[in-house]
Amino acid sequence: MKTERMMKQGFSLVALCLMTSALYLLSRYGSGYHVLIATNCAIFIALAVSYNLVNGIVGQFSLGPNAFLALGAYTSALLSLSPLDKEMSFIIDPVIWPLSIIQLPFLPSLLSGGVVAALFALLIGIPVFRVRGDYLAIVTLGFGEVVRVFANNAQSLTNGPLGLKGIAQATTLWWAWGFAMLTVFLIARLARSSYGMAMKAVCFDEDAAESIGINAFRHKLLAFVISAFFTGIGGGLLAHLITTISPSLFSFFLTFNLLIIIVLGGLGSTTGACLAAFLVTVGGEALRMVEEPFTIGSHVIPGIPGMRMVIFSLLLIVLMVFARRGLMGTQEFSWNGLTARLKKTNKRSTRAADPRY
Amino acid sequence: MDALQFTQQLINGLTLGSLYGLIAIGYTMVYGILRLINFAHGDIMMVGCYIAFYGIAIFTLPWWASFILAIVLTALLGILIDLGAYRPVRHAPRISALITAIGVSFLLENLGLVLFGGRPKAFAVPEILSSIREVSGLRIPDLHLVTIAVAILLLAVLYLILYRTNAGRAMRCIALDIETTKLMGVDVNRIIALTFAVGSAAAAAGGILWAMKYPQINPLMGIMPGLKGFIAAVLGGIGNVTGAMLGGLLLGVLEIITVAIRPDLAGYRDAMAFAVLIVILLFWPTGLLGKRNA
């Protein structure tokens, strides 16, 4: 047993080293475009995995990510911009004190973004999770709109529709992938801990979980707040990647993107979320060609702008109707599973009735 | 703000509230029967507006014919969405149905963007509804009176359907217990389709009236009214049709009066509905006229 465990840990270490070297090669020899896509991919992996914590593992349908992304992005941007930059950006109304004199380095501003997002998650989570029912979806959807409205109107806090520009491009390939790996590691560990077991129990059957002493409210709130924290940091990373943020950036489409990703990967599977995030980010770029005219043989198919989104929504509906389990269902990656597949021994695991599918 | 101004704004608020109520009715009926929040409802309203618009603009139908056509076609769209997207996931767990609803909503919005174009279009308001009348110092547009009248009329019609017809009784039974209703020999699929049709028709009516009040239509116009319609439904007690209209009226009046008292908060009027939702969830989760969840 011990050697088996050491072997598995060895494999994981080797995989980690391979990945690190791949990243190094990319950062050295890859073009700017590819590095940008890879960084974007990493951020989305982290976002998807933390969104999966709420929607998949604890089973509560939240539409929150775009709100927490906005909160994290604005907080970290406002804190990391220099007072001079802020004075130049806020041309209509000067930025409020103390933001006009504060400037934090990159990491503290990221963490603050996460904390602010988590605080707001706590604020809206407490009334929502006390009530049974499907209200979380509408509350988080509405909260997204509210954040957008506030960002558009609070001129002296967020610079309104003008947004913030000139944010330092501090998100490198390493920061993004480091954050992604940390998030995946932490959430995977959480899912396998006793908290994670309790969350899955709440997802399966809340009444039964309550009857054996699991405080469903507390666990739902915990998952929601943790997810918001990581999403907030992801928002900060995004802000420092694209260096300009405005309220219109954090539209519902971001949440929808993440929703497709976790449904495609399989609700409840962290591995699935990673895989699907990679596929959708890369595939989304590839799908841009639908919006440009292209030729097949001798026929020219004209590009229809906006077709990409129609395809995405159709994809989601088709997934839900025909392939609800997604790529991985609720299974996670494991070295055991991989070797079993390679040896082609069909281990038919018993699939208990899963309330997500 | 004196009494005259207050009454003026009250009427404005009641008009806006009637619009919210018309949309809320569709939400509350579908939720009552299927326990599904039909996220696509706001976008169904948008489609109704566009059908009415194109009926007048391209097919040059008289306005009343275009409106009736829009309502009928939107009802059909509601049935189609139920058939294509919601029925396959009816026996799936809740989260799957909700995700499908989001997918349909997004599909309608983006199809609208692709087919109709993102640029806002001007909705042609018929001559007969464009006049403003003076009543003892108040200036009331005819449109406002028509809107409130339509809302009351629709509520009455809905009452007739729900309490005087067999189909309505079946709807109420399905809201109570769908399995037993099936055992009683009711064709549940047909009744659910009818519910979607009625809800979508109400949304289309609300949408057309909305488009005449704010005569600028664009494919994303259904998002905010849809959200507020749902909040109105929750405010009134979800599953309860009277509650939906009442919630809508309250929400509309609250929004207008607040902006009238504090015009500097005008930018935050959308956020107010959300604040109302949080307060309702904190203190009155079942809504004003709602019953406790079985």
XYZ file of C-alpha atoms in Angstrom:
651
model
C 0.000 0.000 0.000
C 2.671 2.443 0.964
C 4.692 1.824 -2.185
C 1.478 2.172 -4.217
C 0.826 5.537 -2.658
C 4.376 6.661 -3.187
C 4.167 5.564 -6.792
C 1.013 7.601 -7.297
C 2.596 10.621 -5.682
C 5.606 10.089 -7.909
C 3.379 10.063 -10.980
C 1.680 13.255 -9.843
C 5.041 14.922 -9.311
C 6.222 13.878 -12.747
C 3.031 15.225 -14.299
C 3.551 18.501 -12.455
C 7.121 18.762 -13.715
C 6.039 18.030 -17.274
C 3.423 20.707 -17.066
C 5.836 23.254 -15.609
C 8.306 22.604 -18.399
C 5.563 22.874 -21.001
C 4.627 26.246 -19.537
C 8.273 27.310 -19.559
C 8.636 26.369 -23.206
C 5.449 28.225 -24.037
C 6.552 31.343 -22.222
C 9.905 31.230 -23.976
C 8.971 30.309 -27.521
C 5.256 30.825 -27.777
C 3.801 33.812 -29.587
C 2.044 36.566 -27.659
C -1.323 35.314 -28.870
C -0.721 31.783 -27.633
C 0.548 32.973 -24.276
C -2.559 35.119 -23.924
C -4.835 32.201 -24.701
C -2.957 29.967 -22.301
C -3.205 32.569 -19.525
C -6.887 33.046 -20.239
C -7.311 29.293 -20.164
C -5.710 29.053 -16.742
C -7.937 31.746 -15.277
C -11.001 30.040 -16.680
C -9.923 26.691 -15.270
C -9.778 28.268 -11.823
C -13.125 30.015 -12.318
C -14.789 26.865 -13.598
C -13.493 24.746 -10.750
C -14.724 27.215 -8.124
C -18.086 27.604 -9.898
C -18.353 23.840 -9.934
C -18.024 23.878 -6.162
C -21.344 25.651 -5.802
C -23.296 24.257 -8.736
C -21.942 20.742 -8.851
C -20.646 19.665 -5.492
C -23.159 21.296 -3.193
C -25.786 21.384 -5.917
C -27.094 24.925 -5.519
C -27.857 26.681 -8.789
C -26.037 29.991 -8.603
C -25.620 32.517 -11.408
C -23.169 34.583 -9.432
C -19.729 34.475 -11.090
C -20.020 37.635 -13.152
C -20.903 39.665 -10.058
C -17.988 38.300 -8.036
C -15.675 38.659 -11.004
C -16.651 42.306 -11.256
C -16.193 42.865 -7.537
C -12.796 41.201 -7.508
C -11.649 42.956 -10.652
C -12.678 46.427 -9.533
C -11.323 46.006 -6.004
C -7.935 44.750 -7.094
C -7.689 47.311 -9.890
C -8.647 50.217 -7.629
C -6.097 49.096 -5.062
C -3.231 48.428 -7.437
C -3.507 51.531 -9.578
C -1.218 54.333 -8.503
C -2.820 57.533 -7.144
C -1.559 59.389 -10.194
C -3.201 56.917 -12.565
C -6.418 57.212 -10.627
C -6.325 60.974 -10.808
C -5.899 60.767 -14.551
C -8.664 58.196 -15.042
C -11.296 59.755 -12.831
C -11.954 62.786 -14.939
C -15.584 63.376 -14.054
C -15.559 62.840 -10.313
C -12.409 62.435 -8.275
C -12.012 59.054 -6.659
C -13.043 58.868 -3.019
C -10.597 58.967 -0.156
C -8.878 56.521 0.908
C -8.607 55.060 -2.553
C -6.977 58.233 -3.790
C -3.898 57.581 -1.698
C -3.731 53.815 -1.464
C -1.632 51.710 -3.709
C -1.024 48.065 -2.917
C 1.289 45.613 -4.658
C -0.145 42.933 -6.881
C -0.718 40.037 -4.484
C -2.403 42.001 -1.646
C -4.698 43.684 -4.134
C -5.665 40.289 -5.571
C -6.363 38.905 -2.146
C -8.424 41.952 -1.233
C -10.472 41.407 -4.364
C -11.148 37.886 -3.229
C -12.056 38.993 0.280
C -14.481 41.663 -0.960
C -16.188 39.149 -3.222
C -16.405 36.666 -0.363
C -17.906 39.317 1.929
C -20.644 40.111 -0.548
C -21.272 36.411 -1.030
C -21.768 36.154 2.716
C -24.146 39.124 2.663
C -26.423 37.735 -0.006
C -25.947 34.118 0.962
C -27.361 34.488 4.446
C -30.900 35.540 3.429
C -30.989 33.254 0.423
C -29.857 29.990 1.944
C -32.233 30.371 4.843
C -35.066 29.927 2.387
C -35.631 26.702 0.527
C -36.251 26.870 -3.136
C -34.781 28.077 -6.354
C -34.263 31.658 -5.254
C -30.481 31.542 -5.364
C -30.514 31.634 -9.153
C -32.621 34.767 -9.371
C -30.888 36.449 -6.445
C -27.449 35.905 -7.930
C -28.682 36.926 -11.379
C -30.173 40.075 -9.886
C -27.020 40.692 -7.878
C -25.044 40.613 -11.091
C -27.294 43.287 -12.522
C -27.034 45.328 -9.322
C -23.240 45.223 -9.373
C -23.311 46.356 -12.965
C -25.746 49.177 -12.150
C -23.604 50.309 -9.224
C -20.439 50.162 -11.272
C -22.137 52.279 -13.914
C -23.481 54.881 -11.505
C -21.035 55.211 -8.623
C -18.871 57.669 -10.514
C -16.481 58.460 -7.720
C -15.894 54.824 -6.821
C -15.666 52.990 -10.101
C -15.432 55.812 -12.639
C -18.801 54.817 -14.049
C -19.119 53.705 -17.655
C -15.658 55.021 -18.441
C -14.122 52.200 -16.473
C -10.565 51.889 -15.296
C -7.653 51.786 -17.642
C -3.922 51.573 -17.397
C -3.932 48.669 -14.978
C -0.508 47.075 -14.792
C -0.331 43.854 -16.791
C 0.883 41.868 -13.836
C -0.799 38.593 -14.748
C 1.843 36.483 -16.368
C 1.551 32.876 -17.467
C 3.041 31.801 -14.148
C 0.673 33.753 -11.928
C -2.336 32.455 -13.815
C -1.294 28.825 -13.894
C -0.026 28.978 -10.330
C -3.395 30.270 -9.221
C -5.208 27.661 -11.326
C -3.191 24.813 -9.864
C -3.667 26.132 -6.346
C -7.423 26.447 -6.824
C -7.751 22.993 -8.328
C -5.659 21.494 -5.555
C -7.556 23.246 -2.763
C -11.011 22.545 -4.126
C -10.209 18.940 -4.934
C -8.956 18.511 -1.373
C -12.042 20.249 -0.038
C -14.280 17.935 -2.037
C -12.591 14.918 -0.501
C -12.569 16.271 3.024
C -15.329 15.855 5.548
C -16.693 19.250 4.530
C -16.851 18.046 0.968
C -18.636 14.877 1.993
C -21.159 16.936 3.890
C -21.674 19.195 0.879
C -22.270 16.230 -1.383
C -24.705 14.848 1.137
C -26.596 18.139 1.146
C -26.686 17.976 -2.640
C -28.045 14.432 -2.684
C -30.771 14.812 -0.113
C -30.905 17.835 2.098
C -33.456 16.480 4.526
C -31.546 13.259 5.059
C -28.347 15.223 5.587
C -30.017 17.472 8.131
C -31.386 14.473 9.933
C -27.908 13.124 10.570
C -26.759 16.443 11.901
C -25.250 18.254 8.924
C -26.050 21.942 9.059
C -27.091 22.400 5.438
C -27.234 26.190 5.702
C -23.674 26.410 6.953
C -22.260 24.106 4.306
C -24.094 25.789 1.454
C -22.911 29.163 2.679
C -19.349 27.874 3.046
C -19.245 26.581 -0.511
C -20.761 29.793 -1.831
C -18.292 32.031 0.016
C -15.245 29.950 -0.908
C -16.321 29.904 -4.521
C -16.804 33.674 -4.450
C -13.336 34.147 -2.944
C -11.591 32.277 -5.742
C -13.796 33.900 -8.354
C -12.883 37.310 -6.952
C -9.180 36.566 -7.227
C -9.792 35.309 -10.755
C -11.465 38.618 -11.506
C -8.432 40.466 -10.231
C -6.185 38.370 -12.452
C -8.431 39.063 -15.438
C -8.315 42.801 -14.733
C -4.526 42.711 -14.634
C -4.464 40.691 -17.844
C -6.632 42.869 -20.046
C -5.612 46.096 -18.229
C -8.902 47.858 -18.912
C -12.171 47.094 -17.197
C -15.606 48.598 -17.509
C -19.021 47.575 -16.226
C -20.129 46.211 -19.573
C -17.375 43.623 -19.473
C -18.962 41.662 -16.647
C -22.152 40.781 -18.409
C -24.204 37.666 -17.964
C -22.290 36.099 -20.816
C -19.362 35.377 -18.500
C -21.589 33.396 -16.180
C -23.126 31.645 -19.127
C -19.697 30.689 -20.411
C -18.801 29.166 -17.063
C -22.141 27.392 -16.928
C -21.533 25.735 -20.268
C -18.075 24.751 -19.110
C -19.175 23.008 -15.956
C -22.135 21.333 -17.643
C -19.884 20.091 -20.413
C -17.380 18.784 -17.909
C -19.975 17.157 -15.755
C -21.572 18.804 -12.752
C -19.681 17.832 -9.674
C -16.463 16.743 -11.313
C -13.445 18.987 -10.717
C -11.480 17.172 -13.409
C -14.338 17.613 -15.824
C -14.432 21.342 -15.108
C -10.693 21.668 -15.863
C -10.993 19.676 -19.067
C -14.048 21.498 -20.270
C -12.554 24.908 -19.414
C -9.595 24.078 -21.590
C -11.810 22.810 -24.416
C -14.226 25.717 -24.357
C -11.556 28.420 -24.092
C -9.581 26.977 -26.962
C -12.672 25.936 -28.892
C -14.242 29.349 -28.415
C -11.285 30.902 -30.130
C -11.514 28.360 -32.908
C -15.219 29.002 -33.226
C -14.515 32.623 -34.077
C -14.092 31.434 -37.611
C -17.845 30.987 -37.821
C -18.184 34.716 -37.669
C -15.796 35.257 -40.564
C -16.604 34.187 -44.090
C -14.880 30.957 -44.958
C -14.782 28.610 -47.915
C -15.496 24.905 -48.100
C -14.351 23.610 -51.434
C -15.815 26.073 -53.866
C -18.614 27.466 -51.672
C -18.173 30.631 -49.696
C -20.117 30.643 -46.465
C -20.638 34.216 -45.298
C -19.743 35.031 -41.735
C -22.652 35.845 -39.461
C -21.639 37.954 -36.496
C -23.142 36.714 -33.273
C -23.519 33.170 -34.554
C -20.963 32.016 -32.008
C -23.335 32.754 -29.151
C -26.241 31.047 -30.871
C -24.108 27.947 -31.266
C -23.098 28.120 -27.598
C -26.689 28.313 -26.396
C -27.783 25.537 -28.714
C -24.880 23.505 -27.398
C -26.071 23.987 -23.838
C -29.631 22.982 -24.638
C -28.505 19.928 -26.594
C -26.182 18.962 -23.748
C -28.957 19.226 -21.198
C -31.415 17.249 -23.283
C -29.150 14.520 -24.561
C -25.948 14.363 -22.544
C -26.645 15.672 -19.110
C -23.733 13.899 -17.500
C -21.237 15.827 -19.572
C -17.768 14.517 -20.215
C -16.945 13.019 -16.874
C -20.194 12.765 -14.997
C -19.282 12.862 -11.363
C -16.049 10.934 -11.689
C -12.693 12.431 -10.957
C -9.351 11.661 -12.456
C -7.326 9.075 -10.591
C -4.197 7.140 -11.414
C -6.113 3.942 -10.602
C -8.791 4.803 -13.094
C -6.224 5.603 -15.742
C -4.354 2.321 -15.320
C -7.617 0.413 -15.301
C -8.595 2.010 -18.568
C -5.205 1.330 -20.070
C -5.391 -2.297 -19.009
C -8.940 -2.323 -20.393
C -10.362 -3.908 -17.263
C -13.928 -2.723 -17.215
C -14.651 -1.839 -13.630
C -18.345 -1.197 -13.679
C -18.845 1.064 -10.716
C -22.319 1.191 -9.289
C -23.947 4.418 -10.309
C -26.205 5.473 -7.510
C -29.124 7.691 -8.388
C -27.514 11.086 -8.672
C -29.776 14.060 -8.046
C -27.777 16.205 -10.441
C -28.709 14.030 -13.401
C -44.156 66.893 -3.890
C -47.788 67.865 -3.688
C -50.867 65.690 -3.961
C -51.312 66.313 -7.687
C -47.783 65.272 -8.546
C -48.090 62.286 -6.276
C -51.281 61.126 -8.001
C -49.635 61.650 -11.361
C -46.685 59.499 -10.377
C -49.004 56.979 -8.776
C -50.733 56.459 -12.106
C -47.363 56.130 -13.803
C -46.406 53.579 -11.215
C -49.631 51.635 -11.636
C -49.066 51.518 -15.379
C -45.529 50.240 -15.034
C -46.778 47.869 -12.370
C -49.441 46.481 -14.681
C -46.737 45.710 -17.204
C -44.677 43.927 -14.563
C -47.796 42.106 -13.460
C -48.548 40.851 -16.961
C -45.061 39.392 -17.161
C -45.202 38.061 -13.615
C -48.367 36.102 -14.425
C -46.504 33.920 -16.896
C -43.698 33.267 -14.405
C -46.030 32.417 -11.591
C -48.201 30.066 -13.640
C -45.255 28.076 -14.954
C -43.618 27.949 -11.534
C -46.841 26.903 -9.881
C -47.232 23.975 -12.242
C -43.704 22.861 -12.977
C -41.702 24.414 -10.133
C -39.539 25.818 -12.914
C -38.331 29.407 -13.151
C -38.776 30.049 -16.851
C -35.791 32.312 -17.430
C -36.792 32.607 -21.069
C -40.019 34.407 -20.192
C -38.599 37.906 -20.577
C -37.207 36.932 -23.963
C -40.574 35.504 -25.010
C -41.936 38.960 -24.315
C -39.230 40.392 -26.551
C -40.177 38.059 -29.383
C -43.796 39.164 -29.062
C -42.708 42.788 -29.458
C -40.686 42.029 -32.541
C -43.465 40.038 -34.198
C -45.822 42.968 -33.647
C -43.170 45.336 -34.961
C -42.498 43.347 -38.111
C -46.201 42.813 -38.652
C -46.680 46.549 -38.893
C -43.388 47.427 -40.530
C -42.871 44.702 -43.130
C -46.226 43.057 -43.622
C -48.092 46.364 -43.280
C -50.914 44.821 -41.324
C -53.280 47.120 -39.432
C -52.025 47.522 -35.894
C -54.767 45.498 -34.241
C -54.182 42.561 -36.592
C -50.461 42.717 -35.941
C -50.986 42.729 -32.196
C -53.355 39.767 -32.276
C -50.980 37.882 -34.560
C -48.086 38.629 -32.202
C -50.000 37.302 -29.205
C -51.037 34.128 -31.007
C -47.588 33.434 -32.423
C -45.932 34.080 -29.083
C -48.294 31.627 -27.422
C -47.230 29.091 -30.033
C -43.603 29.888 -29.285
C -44.238 29.189 -25.622
C -45.706 25.796 -26.498
C -42.774 25.092 -28.782
C -40.229 25.895 -26.080
C -42.036 23.627 -23.653
C -42.116 20.835 -26.198
C -38.544 21.134 -27.379
C -36.580 22.154 -24.326
C -38.536 21.663 -21.114
C -40.423 18.442 -21.692
C -37.302 16.279 -22.155
C -35.977 17.485 -18.827
C -39.253 17.393 -16.959
C -38.297 14.308 -14.995
C -34.737 15.403 -14.545
C -33.684 17.109 -11.337
C -34.345 20.764 -10.835
C -30.917 22.076 -11.677
C -31.042 20.526 -15.151
C -34.325 22.212 -15.942
C -33.018 25.553 -14.684
C -29.895 25.269 -16.800
C -32.027 24.427 -19.827
C -34.145 27.498 -19.133
C -31.027 29.651 -19.069
C -29.950 28.075 -22.324
C -33.270 28.866 -23.988
C -33.130 32.424 -22.710
C -29.672 32.935 -24.089
C -30.630 31.282 -27.364
C -33.594 33.604 -27.854
C -31.504 36.674 -27.061
C -28.728 35.763 -29.442
C -31.058 34.580 -32.190
C -32.721 37.943 -31.815
C -29.367 39.673 -32.150
C -28.510 37.664 -35.252
C -31.935 37.870 -36.925
C -33.120 41.326 -35.900
C -29.824 43.092 -35.415
C -28.642 44.747 -32.231
C -29.640 48.239 -33.223
C -32.762 49.441 -31.398
C -35.809 49.912 -33.578
C -38.637 52.383 -33.140
C -41.970 50.797 -32.376
C -44.872 52.447 -34.178
C -47.510 53.507 -31.658
C -51.004 53.594 -33.186
C -52.611 57.033 -33.489
C -55.564 56.143 -31.371
C -53.408 55.389 -28.362
C -51.124 58.390 -28.585
C -53.393 61.018 -27.141
C -53.102 62.493 -23.675
C -56.181 63.540 -21.785
C -56.493 66.088 -19.026
C -58.459 65.036 -15.979
C -58.739 67.636 -13.206
C -55.177 68.831 -13.566
C -53.636 65.431 -14.257
C -52.212 64.626 -17.667
C -52.907 60.983 -18.332
C -51.849 59.368 -21.613
C -54.567 57.141 -23.038
C -51.988 54.406 -23.231
C -51.688 54.271 -19.457
C -55.406 53.779 -19.046
C -55.426 51.091 -21.715
C -52.521 49.300 -20.022
C -54.199 49.199 -16.648
C -57.467 48.162 -18.269
C -55.802 45.340 -20.195
C -54.121 44.088 -17.035
C -57.388 43.994 -15.114
C -59.161 42.391 -18.062
C -56.514 39.709 -18.398
C -56.671 38.978 -14.698
C -60.424 38.552 -14.982
C -60.058 36.266 -18.004
C -57.467 34.236 -16.158
C -59.774 33.879 -13.206
C -62.483 32.613 -15.507
C -60.090 30.101 -17.005
C -58.691 28.920 -13.701
C -61.935 28.641 -11.776
C -64.659 28.070 -14.342
C -63.151 25.679 -16.862
C -61.996 22.108 -16.653
C -58.620 22.996 -18.039
C -58.193 25.571 -15.315
C -59.140 23.086 -12.671
C -56.597 20.699 -14.133
C -53.977 23.442 -13.895
C -54.741 23.973 -10.242
C -54.567 20.236 -9.629
C -51.234 19.899 -11.347
C -49.945 22.728 -9.164
C -50.937 20.677 -6.133
C -49.798 17.215 -7.144
C -48.842 16.267 -10.651
C -48.705 12.521 -10.182
C -52.180 12.202 -8.752
C -53.518 14.429 -11.490
C -52.076 12.041 -14.026
C -53.792 9.207 -12.198
C -57.082 11.044 -12.536
C -56.805 10.714 -16.285
C -55.787 14.258 -17.104
C -53.572 14.742 -20.142
C -50.890 16.572 -18.224
C -48.822 17.411 -21.295
C -51.719 19.209 -22.927
C -52.512 21.226 -19.825
C -48.880 22.217 -19.335
C -48.722 23.311 -22.956
C -51.850 25.368 -22.373
C -50.270 26.981 -19.325
C -47.228 27.969 -21.330
C -49.482 29.335 -24.059
C -51.494 31.480 -21.669
C -48.407 32.721 -19.855
C -46.635 33.571 -23.108
C -49.720 35.325 -24.462
C -49.849 37.463 -21.333
C -46.152 38.238 -21.751
C -46.700 39.192 -25.379
C -49.540 41.520 -24.412
C -47.334 43.032 -21.721
C -44.507 43.319 -24.190
C -46.563 45.123 -26.808
C -47.857 47.571 -24.215
C -44.288 48.022 -22.956
C -43.088 48.704 -26.474
C -45.740 51.362 -26.861
C -44.808 52.977 -23.556
C -41.051 52.880 -24.227
C -41.083 52.777 -28.016
C -37.579 51.459 -28.520
C -37.129 47.736 -28.944
C -33.913 45.749 -29.028
C -33.235 42.026 -28.638
C -31.979 42.425 -25.082
C -35.011 44.376 -23.876
C -36.581 41.399 -22.173
C -33.884 40.789 -19.581
C -34.690 43.533 -17.099
C -38.493 43.321 -17.297
C -38.187 39.553 -17.022
C -36.100 39.825 -13.884
C -38.443 42.373 -12.353
C -41.443 40.281 -13.385
C -40.029 37.379 -11.459
C -39.321 39.539 -8.434
C -42.910 40.779 -8.647
C -44.109 37.176 -8.738
C -42.051 36.352 -5.646
C -43.276 39.499 -3.937
C -46.869 38.502 -4.465
C -46.389 34.894 -3.578
C -45.168 32.627 -6.312
C -47.794 30.280 -7.668
C -50.561 32.787 -7.034
C -51.902 34.679 -10.055
C -53.516 37.516 -8.092
C -50.332 37.785 -6.124
C -48.369 38.185 -9.335
C -50.452 41.137 -10.449
C -50.423 42.643 -6.972
C -46.676 42.198 -6.701
C -46.232 43.786 -10.088
C -48.328 46.811 -9.157
C -46.477 47.244 -5.872
C -43.089 46.971 -7.514
C -44.020 49.434 -10.240
C -45.405 51.987 -7.803
C -42.413 51.625 -5.502
C -39.965 52.141 -8.323
C -41.688 55.208 -9.745
C -42.413 56.877 -6.409
C -38.823 56.389 -5.215
C -37.419 57.934 -8.358
C -39.954 60.771 -8.091
C -38.958 61.543 -4.512
C -35.214 61.200 -5.083
C -34.425 61.873 -8.759
C -30.721 61.510 -8.085
C -31.281 57.816 -7.462
C -32.708 57.320 -10.940
C -29.697 55.321 -12.057
C -30.263 52.831 -9.266
C -33.896 52.053 -10.045
C -33.034 48.622 -11.324
C -31.114 47.847 -8.166
C -34.168 48.667 -6.109
C -36.130 45.685 -7.333
C -33.292 43.481 -6.190
C -33.252 45.151 -2.785
C -36.979 44.426 -2.565
C -36.257 40.787 -3.340
C -33.689 40.505 -0.566
C -36.034 42.131 1.928
C -38.854 39.783 0.906
C -36.607 36.768 1.280
C -35.481 37.953 4.685
C -38.853 38.708 6.180
C -41.596 37.254 4.036
C -40.308 34.348 1.935
C -43.701 33.085 0.851
C -44.689 36.485 -0.469
C -47.754 38.543 0.259
C -50.420 36.102 -0.858
C -48.407 32.935 -0.919
C -49.063 29.787 0.967
C -46.374 27.811 2.695
C -44.546 25.337 0.522
C -46.041 21.841 0.807
